[in-house]
mmCIF file of C-alpha atoms in Angstrom:
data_model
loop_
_atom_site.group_PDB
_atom_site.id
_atom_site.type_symbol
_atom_site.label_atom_id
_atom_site.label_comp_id
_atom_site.label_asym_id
_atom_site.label_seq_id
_atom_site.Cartn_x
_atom_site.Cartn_y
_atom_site.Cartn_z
ATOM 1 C CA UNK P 26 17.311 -14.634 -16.120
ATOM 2 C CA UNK P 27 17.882 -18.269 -15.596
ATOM 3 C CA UNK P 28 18.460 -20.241 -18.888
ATOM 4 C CA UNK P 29 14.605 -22.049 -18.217
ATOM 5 C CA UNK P 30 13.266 -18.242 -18.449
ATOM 6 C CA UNK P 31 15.207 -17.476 -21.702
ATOM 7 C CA UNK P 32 13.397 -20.068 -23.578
ATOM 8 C CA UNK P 33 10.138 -17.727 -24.050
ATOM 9 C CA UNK P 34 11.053 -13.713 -24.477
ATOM 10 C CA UNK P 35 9.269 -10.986 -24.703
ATOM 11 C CA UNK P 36 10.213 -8.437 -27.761
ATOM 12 C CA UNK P 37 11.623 -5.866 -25.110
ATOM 13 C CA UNK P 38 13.130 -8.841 -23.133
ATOM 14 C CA UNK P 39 15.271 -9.831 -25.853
ATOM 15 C CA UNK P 40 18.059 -6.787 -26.300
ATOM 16 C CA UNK P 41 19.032 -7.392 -22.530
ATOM 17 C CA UNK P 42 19.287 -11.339 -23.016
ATOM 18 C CA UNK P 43 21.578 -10.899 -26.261
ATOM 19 C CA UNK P 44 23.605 -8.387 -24.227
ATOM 20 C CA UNK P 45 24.058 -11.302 -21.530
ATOM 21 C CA UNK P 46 24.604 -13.479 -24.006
ATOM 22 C CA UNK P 47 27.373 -11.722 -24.827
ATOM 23 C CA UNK P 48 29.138 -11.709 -21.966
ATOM 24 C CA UNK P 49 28.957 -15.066 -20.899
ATOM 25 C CA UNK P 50 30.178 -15.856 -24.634
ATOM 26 C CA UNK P 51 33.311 -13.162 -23.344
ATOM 27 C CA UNK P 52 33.703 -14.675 -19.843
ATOM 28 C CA UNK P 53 34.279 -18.457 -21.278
ATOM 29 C CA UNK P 54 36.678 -17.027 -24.349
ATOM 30 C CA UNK P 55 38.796 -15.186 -22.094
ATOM 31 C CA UNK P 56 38.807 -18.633 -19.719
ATOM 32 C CA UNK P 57 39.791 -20.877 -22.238
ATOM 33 C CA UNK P 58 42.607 -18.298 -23.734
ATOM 34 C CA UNK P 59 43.666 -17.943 -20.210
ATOM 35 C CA UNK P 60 43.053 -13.761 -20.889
ATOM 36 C CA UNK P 61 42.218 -11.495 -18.400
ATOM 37 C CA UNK P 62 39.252 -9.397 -19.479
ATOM 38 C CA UNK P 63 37.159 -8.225 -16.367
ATOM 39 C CA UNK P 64 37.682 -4.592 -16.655
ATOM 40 C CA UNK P 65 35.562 -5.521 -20.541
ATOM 41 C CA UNK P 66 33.056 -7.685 -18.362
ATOM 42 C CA UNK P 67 32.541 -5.143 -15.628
ATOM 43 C CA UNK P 68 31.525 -2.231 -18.137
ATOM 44 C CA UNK P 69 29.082 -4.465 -20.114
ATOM 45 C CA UNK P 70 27.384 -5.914 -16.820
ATOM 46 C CA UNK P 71 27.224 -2.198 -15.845
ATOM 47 C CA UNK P 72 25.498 -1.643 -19.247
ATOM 48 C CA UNK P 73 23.242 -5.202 -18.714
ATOM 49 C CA UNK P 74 21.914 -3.361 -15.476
ATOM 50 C CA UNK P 75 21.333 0.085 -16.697
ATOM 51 C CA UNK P 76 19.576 -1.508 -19.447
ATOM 52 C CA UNK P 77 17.658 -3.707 -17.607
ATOM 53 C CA UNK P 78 16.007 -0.513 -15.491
ATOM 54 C CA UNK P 79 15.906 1.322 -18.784
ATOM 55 C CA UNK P 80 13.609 -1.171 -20.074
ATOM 56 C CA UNK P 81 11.656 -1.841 -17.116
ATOM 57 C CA UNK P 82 11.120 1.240 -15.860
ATOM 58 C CA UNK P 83 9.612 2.251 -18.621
ATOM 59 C CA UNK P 84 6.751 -0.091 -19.530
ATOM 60 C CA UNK P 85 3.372 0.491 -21.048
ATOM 61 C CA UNK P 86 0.061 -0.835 -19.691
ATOM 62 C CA UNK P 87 0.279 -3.428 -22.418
ATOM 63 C CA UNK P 88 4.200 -4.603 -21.460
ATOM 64 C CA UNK P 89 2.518 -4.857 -18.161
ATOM 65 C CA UNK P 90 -0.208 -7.234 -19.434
ATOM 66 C CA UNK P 91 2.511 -9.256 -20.917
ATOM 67 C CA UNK P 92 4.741 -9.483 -18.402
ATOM 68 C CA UNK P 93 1.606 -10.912 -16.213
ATOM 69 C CA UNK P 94 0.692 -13.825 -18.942
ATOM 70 C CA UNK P 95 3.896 -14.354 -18.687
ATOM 71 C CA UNK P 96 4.354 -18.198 -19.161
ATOM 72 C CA UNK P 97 7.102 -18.537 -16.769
ATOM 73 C CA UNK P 98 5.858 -16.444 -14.153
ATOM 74 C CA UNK P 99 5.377 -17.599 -10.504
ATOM 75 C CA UNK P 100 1.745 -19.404 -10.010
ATOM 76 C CA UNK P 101 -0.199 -19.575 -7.052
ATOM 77 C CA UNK P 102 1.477 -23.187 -6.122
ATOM 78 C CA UNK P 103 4.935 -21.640 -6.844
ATOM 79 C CA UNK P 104 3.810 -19.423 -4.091
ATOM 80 C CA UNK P 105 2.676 -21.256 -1.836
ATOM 81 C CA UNK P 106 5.016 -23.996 -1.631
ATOM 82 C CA UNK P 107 7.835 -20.763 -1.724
ATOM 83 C CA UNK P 108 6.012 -18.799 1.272
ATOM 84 C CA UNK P 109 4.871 -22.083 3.398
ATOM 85 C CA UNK P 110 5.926 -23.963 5.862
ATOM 86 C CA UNK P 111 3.770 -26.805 5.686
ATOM 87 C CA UNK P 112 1.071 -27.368 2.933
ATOM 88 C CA UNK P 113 -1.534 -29.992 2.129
ATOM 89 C CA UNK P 114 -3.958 -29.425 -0.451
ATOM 90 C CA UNK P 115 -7.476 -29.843 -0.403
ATOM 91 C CA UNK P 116 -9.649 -31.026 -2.908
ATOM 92 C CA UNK P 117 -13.767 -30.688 -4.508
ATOM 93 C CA UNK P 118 -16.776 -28.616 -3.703
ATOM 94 C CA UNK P 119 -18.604 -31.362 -1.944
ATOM 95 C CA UNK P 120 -20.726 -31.533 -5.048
ATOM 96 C CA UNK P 121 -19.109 -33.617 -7.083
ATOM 97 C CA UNK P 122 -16.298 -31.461 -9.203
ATOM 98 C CA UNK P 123 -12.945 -30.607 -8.269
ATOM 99 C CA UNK P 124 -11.623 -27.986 -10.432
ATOM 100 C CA UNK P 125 -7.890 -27.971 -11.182
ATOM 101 C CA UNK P 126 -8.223 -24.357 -12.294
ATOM 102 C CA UNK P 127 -8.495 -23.113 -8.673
ATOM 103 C CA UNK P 128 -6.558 -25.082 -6.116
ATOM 104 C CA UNK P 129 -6.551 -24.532 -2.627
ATOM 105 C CA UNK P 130 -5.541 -26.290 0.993
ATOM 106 C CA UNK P 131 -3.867 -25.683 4.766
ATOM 107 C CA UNK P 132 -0.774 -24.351 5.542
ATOM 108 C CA UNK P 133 1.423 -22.539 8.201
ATOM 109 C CA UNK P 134 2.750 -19.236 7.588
ATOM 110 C CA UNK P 135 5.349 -17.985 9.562
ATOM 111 C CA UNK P 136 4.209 -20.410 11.727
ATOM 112 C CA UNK P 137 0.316 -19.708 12.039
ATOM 113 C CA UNK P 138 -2.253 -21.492 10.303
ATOM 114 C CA UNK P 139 -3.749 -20.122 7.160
ATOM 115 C CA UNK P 140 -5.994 -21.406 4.005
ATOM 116 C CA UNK P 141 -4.396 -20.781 0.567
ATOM 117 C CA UNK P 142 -6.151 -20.556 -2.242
ATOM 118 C CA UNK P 143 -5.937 -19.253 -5.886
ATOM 119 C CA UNK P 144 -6.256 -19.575 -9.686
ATOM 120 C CA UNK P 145 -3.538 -21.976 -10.933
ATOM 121 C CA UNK P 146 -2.146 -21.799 -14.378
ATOM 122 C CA UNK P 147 -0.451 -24.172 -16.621
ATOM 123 C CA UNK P 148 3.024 -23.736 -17.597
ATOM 124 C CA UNK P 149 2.707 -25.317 -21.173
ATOM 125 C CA UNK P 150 0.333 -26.098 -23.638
ATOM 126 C CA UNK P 151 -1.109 -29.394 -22.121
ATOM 127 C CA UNK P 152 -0.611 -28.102 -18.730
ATOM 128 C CA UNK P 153 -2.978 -25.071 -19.689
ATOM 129 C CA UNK P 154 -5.378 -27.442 -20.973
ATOM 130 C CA UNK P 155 -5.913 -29.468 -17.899
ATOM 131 C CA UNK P 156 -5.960 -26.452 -16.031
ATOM 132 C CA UNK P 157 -8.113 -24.604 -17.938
ATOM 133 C CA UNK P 158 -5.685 -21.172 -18.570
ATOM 134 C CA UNK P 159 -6.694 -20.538 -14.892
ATOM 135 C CA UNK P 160 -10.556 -19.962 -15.713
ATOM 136 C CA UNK P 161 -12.139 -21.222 -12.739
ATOM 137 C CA UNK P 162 -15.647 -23.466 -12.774
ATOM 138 C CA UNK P 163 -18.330 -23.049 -10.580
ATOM 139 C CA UNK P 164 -17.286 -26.024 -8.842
ATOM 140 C CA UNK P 165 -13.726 -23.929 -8.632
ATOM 141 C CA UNK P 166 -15.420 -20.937 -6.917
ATOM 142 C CA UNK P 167 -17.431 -23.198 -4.397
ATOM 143 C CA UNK P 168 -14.435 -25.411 -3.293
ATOM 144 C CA UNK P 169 -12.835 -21.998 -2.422
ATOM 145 C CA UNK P 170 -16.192 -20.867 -0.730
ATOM 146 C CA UNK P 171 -16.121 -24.451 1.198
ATOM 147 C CA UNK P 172 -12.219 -23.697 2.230
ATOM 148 C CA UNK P 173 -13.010 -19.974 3.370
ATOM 149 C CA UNK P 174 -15.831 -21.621 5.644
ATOM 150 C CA UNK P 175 -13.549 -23.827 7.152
ATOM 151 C CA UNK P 176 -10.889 -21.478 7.709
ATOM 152 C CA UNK P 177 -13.944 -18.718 9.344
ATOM 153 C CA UNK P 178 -14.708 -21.991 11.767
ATOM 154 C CA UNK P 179 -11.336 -22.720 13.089
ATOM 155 C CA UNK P 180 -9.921 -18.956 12.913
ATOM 156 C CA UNK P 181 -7.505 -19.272 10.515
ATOM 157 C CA UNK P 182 -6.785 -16.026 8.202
ATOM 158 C CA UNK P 183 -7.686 -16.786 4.633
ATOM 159 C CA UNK P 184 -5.133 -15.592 1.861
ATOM 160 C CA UNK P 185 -6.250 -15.411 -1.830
ATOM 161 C CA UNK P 186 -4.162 -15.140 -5.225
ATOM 162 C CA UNK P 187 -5.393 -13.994 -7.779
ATOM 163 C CA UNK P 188 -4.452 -14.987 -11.602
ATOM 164 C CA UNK P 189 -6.850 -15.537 -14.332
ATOM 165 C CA UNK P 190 -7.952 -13.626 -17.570
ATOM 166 C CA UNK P 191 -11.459 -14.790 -16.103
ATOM 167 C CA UNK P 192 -14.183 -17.488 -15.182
ATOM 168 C CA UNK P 193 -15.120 -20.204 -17.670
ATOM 169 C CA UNK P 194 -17.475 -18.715 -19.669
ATOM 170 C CA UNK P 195 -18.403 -21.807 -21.483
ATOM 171 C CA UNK P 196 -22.376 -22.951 -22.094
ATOM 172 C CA UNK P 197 -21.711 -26.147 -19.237
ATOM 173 C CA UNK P 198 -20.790 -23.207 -16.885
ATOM 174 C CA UNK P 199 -23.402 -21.275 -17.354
ATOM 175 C CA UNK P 200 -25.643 -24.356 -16.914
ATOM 176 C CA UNK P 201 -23.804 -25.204 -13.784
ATOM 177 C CA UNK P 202 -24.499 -21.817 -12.406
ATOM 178 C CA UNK P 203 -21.058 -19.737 -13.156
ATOM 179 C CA UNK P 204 -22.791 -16.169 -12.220
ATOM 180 C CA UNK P 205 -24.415 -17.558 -8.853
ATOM 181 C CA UNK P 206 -21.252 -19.034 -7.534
ATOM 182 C CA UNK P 207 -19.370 -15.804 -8.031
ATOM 183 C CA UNK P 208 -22.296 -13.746 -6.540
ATOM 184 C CA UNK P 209 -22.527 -16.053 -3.531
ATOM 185 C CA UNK P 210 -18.788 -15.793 -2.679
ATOM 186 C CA UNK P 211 -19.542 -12.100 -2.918
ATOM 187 C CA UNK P 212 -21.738 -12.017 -0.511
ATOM 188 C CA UNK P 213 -20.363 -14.269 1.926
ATOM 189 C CA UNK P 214 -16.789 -13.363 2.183
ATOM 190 C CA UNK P 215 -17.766 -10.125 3.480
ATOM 191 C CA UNK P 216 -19.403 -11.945 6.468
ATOM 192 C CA UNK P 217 -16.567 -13.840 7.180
ATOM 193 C CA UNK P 218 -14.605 -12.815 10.787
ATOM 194 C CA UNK P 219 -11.114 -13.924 10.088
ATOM 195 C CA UNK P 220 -8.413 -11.638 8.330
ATOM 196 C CA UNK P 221 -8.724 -11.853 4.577
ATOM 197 C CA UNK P 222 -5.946 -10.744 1.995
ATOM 198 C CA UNK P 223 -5.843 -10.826 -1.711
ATOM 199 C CA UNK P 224 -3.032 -10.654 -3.693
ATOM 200 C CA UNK P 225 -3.121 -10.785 -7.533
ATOM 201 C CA UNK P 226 -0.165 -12.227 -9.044
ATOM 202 C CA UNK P 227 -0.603 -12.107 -12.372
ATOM 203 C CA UNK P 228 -3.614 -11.518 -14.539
ATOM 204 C CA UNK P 229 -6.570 -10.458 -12.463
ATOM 205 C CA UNK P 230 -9.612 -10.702 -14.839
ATOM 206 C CA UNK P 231 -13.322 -9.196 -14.467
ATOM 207 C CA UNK P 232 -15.631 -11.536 -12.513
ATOM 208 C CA UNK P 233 -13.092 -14.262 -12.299
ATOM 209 C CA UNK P 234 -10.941 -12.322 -9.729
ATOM 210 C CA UNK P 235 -13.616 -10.836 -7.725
ATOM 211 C CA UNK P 236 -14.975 -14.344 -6.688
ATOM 212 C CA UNK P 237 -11.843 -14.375 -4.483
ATOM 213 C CA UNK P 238 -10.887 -11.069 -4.060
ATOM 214 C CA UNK P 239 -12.916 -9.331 -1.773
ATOM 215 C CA UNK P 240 -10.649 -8.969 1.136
ATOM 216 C CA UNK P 241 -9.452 -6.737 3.970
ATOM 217 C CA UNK P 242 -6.872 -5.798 2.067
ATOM 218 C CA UNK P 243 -5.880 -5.902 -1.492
ATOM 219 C CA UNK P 244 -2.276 -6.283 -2.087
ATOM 220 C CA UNK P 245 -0.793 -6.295 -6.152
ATOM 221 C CA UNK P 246 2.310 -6.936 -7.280
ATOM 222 C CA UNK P 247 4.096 -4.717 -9.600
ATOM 223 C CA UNK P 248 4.014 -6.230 -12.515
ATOM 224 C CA UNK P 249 0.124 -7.461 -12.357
ATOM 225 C CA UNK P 250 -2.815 -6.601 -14.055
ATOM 226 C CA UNK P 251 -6.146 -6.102 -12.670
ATOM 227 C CA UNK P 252 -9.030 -5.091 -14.623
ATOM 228 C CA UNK P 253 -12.908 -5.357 -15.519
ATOM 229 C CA UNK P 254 -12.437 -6.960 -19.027
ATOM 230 C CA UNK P 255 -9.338 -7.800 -21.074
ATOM 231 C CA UNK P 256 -7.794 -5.355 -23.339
ATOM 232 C CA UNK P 257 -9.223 -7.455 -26.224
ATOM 233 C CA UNK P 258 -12.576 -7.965 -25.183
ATOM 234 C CA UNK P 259 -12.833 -3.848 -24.257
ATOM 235 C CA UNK P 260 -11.292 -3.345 -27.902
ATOM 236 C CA UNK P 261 -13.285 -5.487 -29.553
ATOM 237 C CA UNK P 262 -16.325 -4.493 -27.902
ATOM 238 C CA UNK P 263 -15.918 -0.346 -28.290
ATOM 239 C CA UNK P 264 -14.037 -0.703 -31.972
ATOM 240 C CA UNK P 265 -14.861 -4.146 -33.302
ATOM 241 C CA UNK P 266 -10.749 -4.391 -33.377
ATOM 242 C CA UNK P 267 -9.271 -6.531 -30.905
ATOM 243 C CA UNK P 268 -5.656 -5.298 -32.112
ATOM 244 C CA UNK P 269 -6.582 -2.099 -30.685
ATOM 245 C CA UNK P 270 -5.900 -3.436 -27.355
ATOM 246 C CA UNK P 271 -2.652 -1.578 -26.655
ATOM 247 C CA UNK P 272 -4.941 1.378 -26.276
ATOM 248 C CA UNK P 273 -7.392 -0.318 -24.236
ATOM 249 C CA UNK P 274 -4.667 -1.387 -22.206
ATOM 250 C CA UNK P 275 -4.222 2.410 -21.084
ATOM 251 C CA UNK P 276 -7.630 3.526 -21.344
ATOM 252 C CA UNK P 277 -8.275 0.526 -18.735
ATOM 253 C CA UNK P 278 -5.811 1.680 -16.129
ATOM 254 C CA UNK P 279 -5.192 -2.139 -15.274
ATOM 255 C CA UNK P 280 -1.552 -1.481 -13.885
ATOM 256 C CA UNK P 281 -0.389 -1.810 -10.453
ATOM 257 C CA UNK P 282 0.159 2.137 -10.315
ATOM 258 C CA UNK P 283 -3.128 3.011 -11.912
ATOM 259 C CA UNK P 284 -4.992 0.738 -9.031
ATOM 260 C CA UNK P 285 -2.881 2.443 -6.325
ATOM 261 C CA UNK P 286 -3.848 5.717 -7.835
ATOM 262 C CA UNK P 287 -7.479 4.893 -7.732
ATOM 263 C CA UNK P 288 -7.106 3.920 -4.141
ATOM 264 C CA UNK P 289 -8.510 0.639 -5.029
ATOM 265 C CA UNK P 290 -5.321 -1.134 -4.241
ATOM 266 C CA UNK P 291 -3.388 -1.426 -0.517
ATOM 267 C CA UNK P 292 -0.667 -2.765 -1.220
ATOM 268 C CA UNK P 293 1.668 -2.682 -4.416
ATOM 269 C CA UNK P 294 4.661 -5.252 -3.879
ATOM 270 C CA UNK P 295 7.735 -4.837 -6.016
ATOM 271 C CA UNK P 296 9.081 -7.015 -7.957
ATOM 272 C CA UNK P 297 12.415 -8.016 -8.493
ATOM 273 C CA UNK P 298 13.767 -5.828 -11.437
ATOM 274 C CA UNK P 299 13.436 -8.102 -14.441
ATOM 275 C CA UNK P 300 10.191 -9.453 -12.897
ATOM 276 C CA UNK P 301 8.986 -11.804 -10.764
ATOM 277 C CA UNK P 302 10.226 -14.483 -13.550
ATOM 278 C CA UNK P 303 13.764 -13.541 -13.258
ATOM 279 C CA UNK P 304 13.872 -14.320 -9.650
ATOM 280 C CA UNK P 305 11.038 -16.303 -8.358
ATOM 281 C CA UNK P 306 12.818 -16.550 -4.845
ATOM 282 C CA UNK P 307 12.967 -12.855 -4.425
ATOM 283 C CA UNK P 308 9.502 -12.329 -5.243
ATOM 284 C CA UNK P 309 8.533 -14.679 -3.085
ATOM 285 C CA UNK P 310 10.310 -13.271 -0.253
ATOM 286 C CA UNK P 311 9.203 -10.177 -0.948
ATOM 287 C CA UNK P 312 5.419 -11.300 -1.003
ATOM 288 C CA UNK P 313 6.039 -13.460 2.259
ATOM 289 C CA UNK P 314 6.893 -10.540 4.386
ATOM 290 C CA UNK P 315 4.111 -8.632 2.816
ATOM 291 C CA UNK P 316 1.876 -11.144 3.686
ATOM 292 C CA UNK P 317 2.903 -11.615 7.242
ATOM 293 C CA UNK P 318 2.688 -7.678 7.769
ATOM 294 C CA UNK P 319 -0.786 -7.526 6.574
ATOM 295 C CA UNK P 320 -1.911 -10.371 8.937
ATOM 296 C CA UNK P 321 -0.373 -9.073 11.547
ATOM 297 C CA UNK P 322 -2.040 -5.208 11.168
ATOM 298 C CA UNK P 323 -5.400 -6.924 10.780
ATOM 299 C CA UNK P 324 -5.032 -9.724 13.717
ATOM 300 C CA UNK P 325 -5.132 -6.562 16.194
ATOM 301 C CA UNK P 326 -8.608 -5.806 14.885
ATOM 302 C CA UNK P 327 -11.864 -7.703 16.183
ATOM 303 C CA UNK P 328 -14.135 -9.502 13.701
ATOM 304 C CA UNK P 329 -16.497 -6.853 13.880
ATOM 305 C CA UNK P 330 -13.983 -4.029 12.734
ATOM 306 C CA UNK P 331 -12.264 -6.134 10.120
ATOM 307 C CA UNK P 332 -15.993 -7.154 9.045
ATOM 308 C CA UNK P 333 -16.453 -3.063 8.663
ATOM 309 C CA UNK P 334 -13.317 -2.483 7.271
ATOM 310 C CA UNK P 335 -13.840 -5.033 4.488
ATOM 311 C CA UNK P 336 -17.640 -3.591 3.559
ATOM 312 C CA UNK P 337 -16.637 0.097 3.461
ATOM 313 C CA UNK P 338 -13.188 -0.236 1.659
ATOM 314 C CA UNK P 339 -15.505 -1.454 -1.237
ATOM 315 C CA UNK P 340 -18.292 0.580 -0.556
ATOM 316 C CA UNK P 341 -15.729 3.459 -1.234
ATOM 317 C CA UNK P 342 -14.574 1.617 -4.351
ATOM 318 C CA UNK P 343 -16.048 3.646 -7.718
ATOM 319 C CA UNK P 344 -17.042 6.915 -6.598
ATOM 320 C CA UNK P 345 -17.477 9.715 -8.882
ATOM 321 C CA UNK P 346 -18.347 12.881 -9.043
ATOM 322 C CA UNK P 347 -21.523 14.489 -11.365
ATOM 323 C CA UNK P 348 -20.283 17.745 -12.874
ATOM 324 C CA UNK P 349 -23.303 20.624 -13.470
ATOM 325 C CA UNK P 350 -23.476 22.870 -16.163
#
């Protein structure tokens, strides 16, 4: 962990930073005493990474969720500007609004033209605030429908990220047509002929998400979430308790491995261990070649097959099974 990360830990995060703690307190001792210790420092970073996979192998659903609110972890611009080679960003719905809470624009990608789009964070208090925690608009979910269109008209592959605990679900956006702007980006991104992937990031929230996220393939990293309602709305909803949601957390199956189970996800990325926060370059990396795998399986396809692909991956998406007595 850098020293920027350190400044917010989790409650599991914080017996590996007071181990590291420790040994850089060790390392500059023994420097200034002019003592050689490094047979001491090479047991305790042995201990430092044994702990660190004890700790993060072993997470519940709930860690999870924390891990993807995470206040230092990667946003969608982090990624972007980490995975691009060029990148200009685009801006409003052509009705009058340009929502900072879902940001979007032209870039190059291993050298191809793509459009980039996705919920965007804030990394502090007033940051959130302007950006709405990532809780898209109406106007947010038709600037990304008017940046999909643009990128189906000049045949450039359209790549989605996906981070918010959900739309605005404040009275203006319901006025302004919330539920109709999510529907309509629905519908139309399944009619769309250029390759589509979506990647959740982070937090990957009920209707929120899916008004980006239906895609040829959907590709989760490890440490994401990605679920039909929070663990605090589902436990205050079934138990009028929202500090029950640990155990909605599980009953949800929102984690990476759950979705991958349920053969709703594609693609689960790993993260680096510590998550993506401890080494935003690596994840990056990791996401990039990802990325440019997926387009390059799905560039082989016509528009019609990709076009099929896309409607019966989510046609296939909920099936169960009636038992008879």
């Amino acid at each position: 962990m850098t020293t920027a990360n350190r400044i917010f830990l989790l409650d599991f995060e914080k017996p590996l930073y007071e181990l590291e703690t420790r040994i850089n307190q060790i390392r500059e001792l023994a420097q200034e005493n002019n003592v050689d210790v490094s047979d001491q420092i090479r047991q305790l970073e042995a201990r430092a990474v044994q702990l660190r996979q004890e700790i993060f192998s072993s997470l519940s659903p709930a860690q999870r969720l924390q891990l993807a609110r995470h206040p230092r972890r990667p946003s969608t611009l982090d990624y972007i500007q980490a995975i691009s080679d060029e990148w200009m960003e685009l801006h409003g719905d052509r009705g009058g609004y340009d929502d900072p809470a879902l940001v979007g624009g032209i870039g190059r990608l291993g050298g191809r033209p793509v459009v980039m789009l996705g919920h965007q964070k804030g990394r502090d208090t007033k940051d959130n605030v302007a950006r709405n925690f990532g809780m898209a608009s109406p106007g947010g979910y038709r600037k990304a429908m008017r940046l999909m269109e643009h990128a189906n008209r000049f045949g450039m592959p359209i790549l989605t990220f996906i981070d918010t605990p959900g739309a605005w679900a404040g009275v203006d956006a319901e006025k302004l047509g919330q539920g109709e702007a999510i529907a309509y980006n629905l519908r139309e991104m399944f009619r769309l002929d250029v390759p589509i992937i979506c990647t959740v990031i982070g937090e990957g929230g009920s209707g929120g998400a899916l008004g980006i996220g239906v895609g040829d393939r959907i590709l989760m990293l490890e440490q994401a979430v990605y679920t039909v309602a929070t663990p605090e709305a589902c436990a205050a909803i079934l138990w009028k308790d929202a500090a029950k949601a640990p155990q909605a957390a599980t009953a949800l199956r929102i984690t990476a491995w759950d979705l991958k189970d349920l053969g709703i996800l594609d693609q689960l990325v790993p993260e680096p261990l510590g998550s993506a926060h401890s080494d935003p370059l690596t994840a990056a990396a990791t996401l990039k070649a990802a990325l440019l795998q997926n387009l390059e399986d799905l560039s082989r396809l016509s528009p019609k097959e990709r076009r099929e692909l896309r409607y019966q991956k989510f046609r296939h998406i909920g099936v169960f099974t009636e038992l008879h007595a």
